[in-house]
Short mmCIF file of C-alpha atoms in Angstrom, two decimals:
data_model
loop_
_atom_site.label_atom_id
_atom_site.label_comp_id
_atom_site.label_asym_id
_atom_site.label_seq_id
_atom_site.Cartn_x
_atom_site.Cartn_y
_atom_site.Cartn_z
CA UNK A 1 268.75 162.36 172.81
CA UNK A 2 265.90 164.01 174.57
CA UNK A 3 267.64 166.01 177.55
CA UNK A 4 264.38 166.05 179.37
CA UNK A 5 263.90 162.03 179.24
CA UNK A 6 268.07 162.20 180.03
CA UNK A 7 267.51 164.47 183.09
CA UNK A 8 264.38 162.55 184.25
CA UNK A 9 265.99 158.86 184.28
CA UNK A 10 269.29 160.42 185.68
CA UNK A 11 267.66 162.38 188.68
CA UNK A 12 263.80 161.22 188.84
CA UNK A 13 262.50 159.79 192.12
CA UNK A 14 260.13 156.75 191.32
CA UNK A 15 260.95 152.85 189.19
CA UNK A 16 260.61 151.82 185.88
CA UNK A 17 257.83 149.69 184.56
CA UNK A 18 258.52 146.76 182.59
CA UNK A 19 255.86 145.52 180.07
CA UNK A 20 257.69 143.79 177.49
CA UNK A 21 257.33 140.66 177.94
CA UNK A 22 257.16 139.29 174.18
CA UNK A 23 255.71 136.14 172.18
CA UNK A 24 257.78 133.51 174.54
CA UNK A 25 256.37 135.13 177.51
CA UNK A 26 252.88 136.54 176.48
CA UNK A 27 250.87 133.26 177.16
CA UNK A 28 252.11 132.86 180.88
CA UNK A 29 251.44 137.19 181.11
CA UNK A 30 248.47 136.38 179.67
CA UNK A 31 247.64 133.21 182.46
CA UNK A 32 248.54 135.75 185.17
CA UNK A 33 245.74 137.92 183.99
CA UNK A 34 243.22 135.51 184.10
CA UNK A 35 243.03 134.68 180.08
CA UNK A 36 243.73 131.28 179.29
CA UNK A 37 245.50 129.75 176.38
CA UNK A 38 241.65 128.29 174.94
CA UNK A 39 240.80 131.91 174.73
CA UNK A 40 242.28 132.72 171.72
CA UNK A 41 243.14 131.51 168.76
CA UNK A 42 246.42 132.60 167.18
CA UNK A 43 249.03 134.86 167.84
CA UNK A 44 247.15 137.68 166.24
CA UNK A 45 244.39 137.59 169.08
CA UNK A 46 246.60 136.85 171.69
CA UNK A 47 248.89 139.99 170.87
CA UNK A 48 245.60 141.70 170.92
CA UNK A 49 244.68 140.90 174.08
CA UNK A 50 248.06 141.44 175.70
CA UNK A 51 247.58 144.65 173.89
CA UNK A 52 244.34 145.55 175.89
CA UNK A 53 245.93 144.41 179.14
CA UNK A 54 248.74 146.53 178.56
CA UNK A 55 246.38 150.08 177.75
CA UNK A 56 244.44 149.02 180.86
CA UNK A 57 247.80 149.29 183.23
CA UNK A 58 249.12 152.47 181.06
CA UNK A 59 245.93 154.10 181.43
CA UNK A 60 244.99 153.42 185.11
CA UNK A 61 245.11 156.61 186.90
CA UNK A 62 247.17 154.72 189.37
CA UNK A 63 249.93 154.78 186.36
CA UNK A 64 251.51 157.69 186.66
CA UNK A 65 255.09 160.22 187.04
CA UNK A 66 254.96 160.70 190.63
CA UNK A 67 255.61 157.11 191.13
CA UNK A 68 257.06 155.47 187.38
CA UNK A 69 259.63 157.31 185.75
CA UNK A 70 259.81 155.28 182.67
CA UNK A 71 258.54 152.13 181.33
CA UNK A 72 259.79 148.98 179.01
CA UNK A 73 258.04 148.10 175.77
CA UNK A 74 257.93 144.99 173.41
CA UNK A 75 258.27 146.08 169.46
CA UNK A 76 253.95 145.85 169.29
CA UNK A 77 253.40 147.40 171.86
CA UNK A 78 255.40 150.27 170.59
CA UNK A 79 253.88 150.09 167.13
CA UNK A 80 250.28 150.13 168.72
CA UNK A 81 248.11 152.85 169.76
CA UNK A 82 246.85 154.30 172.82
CA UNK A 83 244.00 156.68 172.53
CA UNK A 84 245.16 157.66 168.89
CA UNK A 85 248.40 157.77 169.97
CA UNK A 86 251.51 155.79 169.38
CA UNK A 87 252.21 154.15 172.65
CA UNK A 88 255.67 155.96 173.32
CA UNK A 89 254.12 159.38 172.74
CA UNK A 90 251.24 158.24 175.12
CA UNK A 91 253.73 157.59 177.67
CA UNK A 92 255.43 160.38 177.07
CA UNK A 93 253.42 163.20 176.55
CA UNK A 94 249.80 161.89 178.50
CA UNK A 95 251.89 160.45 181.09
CA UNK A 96 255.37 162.06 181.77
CA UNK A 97 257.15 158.69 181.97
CA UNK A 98 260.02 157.64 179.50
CA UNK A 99 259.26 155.16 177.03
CA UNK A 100 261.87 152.01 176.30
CA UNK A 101 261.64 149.55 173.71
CA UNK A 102 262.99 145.81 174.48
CA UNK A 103 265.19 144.89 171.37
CA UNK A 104 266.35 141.84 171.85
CA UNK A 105 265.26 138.49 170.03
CA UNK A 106 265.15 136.28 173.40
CA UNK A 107 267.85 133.99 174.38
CA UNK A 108 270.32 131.02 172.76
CA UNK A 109 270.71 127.81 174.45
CA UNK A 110 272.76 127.66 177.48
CA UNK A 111 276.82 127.15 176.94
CA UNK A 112 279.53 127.71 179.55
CA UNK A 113 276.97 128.43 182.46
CA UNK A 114 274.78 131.13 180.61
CA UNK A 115 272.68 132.37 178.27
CA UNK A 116 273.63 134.38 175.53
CA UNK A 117 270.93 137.08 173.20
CA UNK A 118 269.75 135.16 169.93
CA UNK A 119 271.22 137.45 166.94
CA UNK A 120 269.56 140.76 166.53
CA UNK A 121 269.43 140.80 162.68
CA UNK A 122 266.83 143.60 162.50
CA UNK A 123 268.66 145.91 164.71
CA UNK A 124 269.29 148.76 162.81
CA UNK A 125 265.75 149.02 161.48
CA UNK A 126 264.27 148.45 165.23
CA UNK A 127 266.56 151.57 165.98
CA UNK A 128 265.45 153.68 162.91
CA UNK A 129 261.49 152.99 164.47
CA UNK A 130 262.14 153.74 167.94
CA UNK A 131 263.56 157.02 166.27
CA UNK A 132 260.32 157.84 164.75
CA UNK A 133 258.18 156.61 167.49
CA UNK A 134 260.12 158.79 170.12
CA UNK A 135 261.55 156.07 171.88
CA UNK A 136 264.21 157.23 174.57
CA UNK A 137 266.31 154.31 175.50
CA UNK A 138 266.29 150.12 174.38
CA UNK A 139 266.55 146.97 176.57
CA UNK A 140 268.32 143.79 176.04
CA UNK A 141 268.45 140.64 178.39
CA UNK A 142 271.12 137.63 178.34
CA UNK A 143 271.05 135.38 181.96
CA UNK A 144 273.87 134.27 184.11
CA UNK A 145 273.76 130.55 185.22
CA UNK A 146 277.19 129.72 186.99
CA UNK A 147 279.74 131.35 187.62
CA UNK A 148 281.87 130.96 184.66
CA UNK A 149 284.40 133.58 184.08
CA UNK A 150 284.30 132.56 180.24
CA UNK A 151 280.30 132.56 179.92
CA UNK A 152 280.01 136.00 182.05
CA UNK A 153 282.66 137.75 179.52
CA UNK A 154 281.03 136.64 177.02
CA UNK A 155 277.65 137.73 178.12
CA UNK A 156 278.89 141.88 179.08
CA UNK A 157 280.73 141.62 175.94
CA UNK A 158 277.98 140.75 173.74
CA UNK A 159 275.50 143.60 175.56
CA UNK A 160 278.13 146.14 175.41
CA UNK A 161 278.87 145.53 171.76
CA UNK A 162 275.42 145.60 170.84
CA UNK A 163 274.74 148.38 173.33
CA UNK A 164 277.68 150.99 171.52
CA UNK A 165 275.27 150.36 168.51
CA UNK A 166 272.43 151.72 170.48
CA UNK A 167 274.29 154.76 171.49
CA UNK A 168 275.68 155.71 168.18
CA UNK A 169 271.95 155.78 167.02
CA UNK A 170 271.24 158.41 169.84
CA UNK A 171 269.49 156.21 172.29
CA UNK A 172 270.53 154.51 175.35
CA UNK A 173 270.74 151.22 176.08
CA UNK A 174 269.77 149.40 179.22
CA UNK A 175 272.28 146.44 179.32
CA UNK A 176 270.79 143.24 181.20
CA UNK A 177 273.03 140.69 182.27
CA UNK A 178 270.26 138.53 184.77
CA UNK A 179 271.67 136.67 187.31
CA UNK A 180 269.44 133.82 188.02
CA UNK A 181 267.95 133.90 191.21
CA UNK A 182 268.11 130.14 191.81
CA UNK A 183 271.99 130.26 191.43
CA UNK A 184 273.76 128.09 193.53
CA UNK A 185 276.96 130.42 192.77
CA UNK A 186 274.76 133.82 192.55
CA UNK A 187 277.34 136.00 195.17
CA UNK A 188 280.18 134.62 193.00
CA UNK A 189 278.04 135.21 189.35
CA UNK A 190 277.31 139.39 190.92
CA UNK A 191 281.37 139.72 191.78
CA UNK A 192 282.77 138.29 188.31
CA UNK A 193 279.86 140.22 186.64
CA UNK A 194 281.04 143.47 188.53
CA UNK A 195 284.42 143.43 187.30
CA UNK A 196 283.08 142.67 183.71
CA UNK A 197 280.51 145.72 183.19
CA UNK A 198 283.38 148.11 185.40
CA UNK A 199 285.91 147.51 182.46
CA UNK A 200 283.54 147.96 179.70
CA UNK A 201 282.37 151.16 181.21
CA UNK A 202 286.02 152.10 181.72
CA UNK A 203 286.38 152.13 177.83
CA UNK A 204 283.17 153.65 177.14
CA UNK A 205 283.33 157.72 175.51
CA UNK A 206 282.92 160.37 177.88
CA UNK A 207 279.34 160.97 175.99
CA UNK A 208 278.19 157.77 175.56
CA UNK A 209 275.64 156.77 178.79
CA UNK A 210 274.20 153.12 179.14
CA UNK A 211 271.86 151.96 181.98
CA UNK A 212 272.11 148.78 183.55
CA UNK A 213 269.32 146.35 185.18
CA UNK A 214 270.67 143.70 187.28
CA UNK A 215 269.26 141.52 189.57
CA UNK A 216 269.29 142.30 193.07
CA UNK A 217 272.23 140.98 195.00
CA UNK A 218 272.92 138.78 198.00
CA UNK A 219 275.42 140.76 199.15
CA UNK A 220 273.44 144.50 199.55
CA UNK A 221 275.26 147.32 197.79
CA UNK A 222 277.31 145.32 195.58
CA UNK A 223 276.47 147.44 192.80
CA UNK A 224 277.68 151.12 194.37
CA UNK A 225 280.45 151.81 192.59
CA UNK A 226 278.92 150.93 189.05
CA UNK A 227 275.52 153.15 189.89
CA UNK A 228 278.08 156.18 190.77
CA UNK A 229 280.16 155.31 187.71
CA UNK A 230 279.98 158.76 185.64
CA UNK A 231 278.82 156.47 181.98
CA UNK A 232 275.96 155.15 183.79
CA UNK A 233 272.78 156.91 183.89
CA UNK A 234 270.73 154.99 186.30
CA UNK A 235 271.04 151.01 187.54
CA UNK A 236 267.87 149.35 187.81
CA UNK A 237 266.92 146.33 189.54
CA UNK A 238 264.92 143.47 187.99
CA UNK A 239 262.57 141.33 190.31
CA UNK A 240 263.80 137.73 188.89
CA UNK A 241 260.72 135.70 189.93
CA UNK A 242 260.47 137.07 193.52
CA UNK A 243 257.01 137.97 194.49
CA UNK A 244 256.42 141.39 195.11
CA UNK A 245 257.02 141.81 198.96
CA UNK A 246 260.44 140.25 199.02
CA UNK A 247 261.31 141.59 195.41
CA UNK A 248 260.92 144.92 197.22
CA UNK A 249 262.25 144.10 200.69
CA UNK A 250 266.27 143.14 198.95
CA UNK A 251 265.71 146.34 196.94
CA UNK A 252 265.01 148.50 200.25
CA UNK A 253 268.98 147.03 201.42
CA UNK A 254 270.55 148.88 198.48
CA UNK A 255 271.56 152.63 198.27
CA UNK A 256 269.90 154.38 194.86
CA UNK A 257 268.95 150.65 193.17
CA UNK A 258 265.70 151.61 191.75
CA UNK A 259 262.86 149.06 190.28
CA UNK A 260 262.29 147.63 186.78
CA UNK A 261 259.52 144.98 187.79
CA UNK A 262 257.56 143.37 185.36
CA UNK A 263 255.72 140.60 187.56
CA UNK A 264 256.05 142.10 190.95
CA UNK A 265 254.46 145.21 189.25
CA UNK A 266 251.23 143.17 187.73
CA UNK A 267 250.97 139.89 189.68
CA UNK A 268 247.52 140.37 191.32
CA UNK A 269 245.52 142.41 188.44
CA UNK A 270 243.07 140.26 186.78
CA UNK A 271 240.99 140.34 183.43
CA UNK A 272 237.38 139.43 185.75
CA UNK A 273 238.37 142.74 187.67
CA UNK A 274 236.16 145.89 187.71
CA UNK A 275 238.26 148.95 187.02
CA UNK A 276 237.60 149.97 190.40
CA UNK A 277 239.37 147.05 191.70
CA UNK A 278 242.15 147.03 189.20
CA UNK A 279 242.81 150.41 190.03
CA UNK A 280 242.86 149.71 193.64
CA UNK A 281 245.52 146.77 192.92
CA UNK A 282 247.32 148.63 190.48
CA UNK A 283 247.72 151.37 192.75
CA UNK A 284 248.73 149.36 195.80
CA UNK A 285 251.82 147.54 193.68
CA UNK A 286 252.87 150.91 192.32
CA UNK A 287 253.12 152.82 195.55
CA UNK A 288 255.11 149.40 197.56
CA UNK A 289 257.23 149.18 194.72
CA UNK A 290 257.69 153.04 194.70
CA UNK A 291 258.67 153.28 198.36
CA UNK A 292 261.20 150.63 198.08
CA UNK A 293 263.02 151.92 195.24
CA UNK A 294 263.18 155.61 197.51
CA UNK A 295 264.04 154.31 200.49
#
């Protein structure tokens, strides 16, 4: 584990930047941007432009360590360049802000109120490459419907399972367990999800460290006694579809919650946009999302 990466995720004032949104999600990223599904062909072109969108936001002066401490990558991305660099040791060494690599294979059909992670069955060579391409810490994502004490077990078991893998390859795992925003039982989801992560972490090693991004919760502060638990590195907070300014107004109610945005973060930069412009945008996201995670 890189100690400097450790001490900068433990301690660092700023959020985490999510980018990984992966071939489910890249058309609709891609929408967003202002590049429409007519204006490319196959999948190769469309991860290229994704690509391009992506070195645009990493290399925008307004992307930088005073204000993102790490940042969330999908496998390509990490296996791309950046000015002749591997993307990781862009971030890392151009940049100053931790690179993480999203791992997980998107989700399986819904069964007893949530969503479980498809099988993995390239994890151990995923690892070995985010090894090699200096890649600090992973991310996985499963989503809570209802609140199902069956479903949500399953769901922290599942991430933790996968996530002791992670650590015994020397990296460390952000564990995901969404609840969905549009919950009708979301209070109830955050409490029996709560209990679940607290008794993994209970069991954890004294050296093994995960990170955890949940969604923000209704009730503010929910989360305290799992971001002071001494296993967990840092708990991050995911924007879930809010927009921006009330993504970032919930996260200003709770104590050390930090961002991971991925939309709130990119939501008004566009393709058409001179780099003046994008800058400008860029730069007014980072600093509101910045503030809110520090207050």
């Amino acid at each position: 584990m890189n100690q400097k990466h450790f001490e900068q995720m433990k301690n660092g004032d700023g959020f985490i930047a999510a980018l990984d949104q992966s071939g489910g999600s890249t058309p609709k990223a891609l929408r967003l941007y202002g590049i429409s599904e007519d204006q490319y062909s196959n999948e190769d072109e469309m991860f290229d432009l994704v690509h391009d969108m992506r070195t645009r936001i990493i290399t925008s002066p307004a992307f930088d360590s005073k204000h993102i401490i790490g940042a969330i990558l999908f496998e390509q991305t990490m296996d791309r360049e950046i000015e002749g660099m591997y993307t990781g040791d862009y971030l890392a060494e151009k940049k100053g802000v931790v690179p993480f690599l999203k791992v997980d294979k998107g989700l399986a059909e819904e069964s007893n109120g949530v969503q479980l992670m498809k099988p993995i069955d390239d994890l151990d060579d995923k690892l070995k490459r985010a090894n090699e391409r200096h890649i600090f810490g992973t991310k996985m994502r499963s989503v809570i419907k209802e609140a199902n004490q069956e479903g949500i077990k399953a769901v922290v078991d599942q991430q933790f399972e996968i996530g002791k893998k992670i650590i015994d390859a020397g990296l460390v795992p952000i564990i995901e367990p969404e609840v969905d925003i549009n919950s009708p039982e979301k209070e109830k989801c955050e409490e029996l999800l709560k209990a679940e992560i607290r008794s993994h972490l209970d069991n954890l090693g004294q050296d093994d460290h995960v990170m955890l991004k949940l969604t923000i919760p209704t009730v503010a502060n929910t989360y305290k006694e799992l971001i002071e638990h001494p296993n967990v590195v840092r708990v991050v907070a995911l924007s879930g579809g809010y927009a921006t300014e009330e993504a970032n107004e919930k996260l200003k109610e709770n104590n050390d919650l930090i961002a991971s945005f991925s939309r709130a973060l990119t939501q008004d930069l566009n393709v058409n946009q001179t780099d003046e412009e994008f800058n400008a945008e860029l730069e007014k996201a980072v600093k509101s999302i910045y503030e809110a995670s520090i207050t």
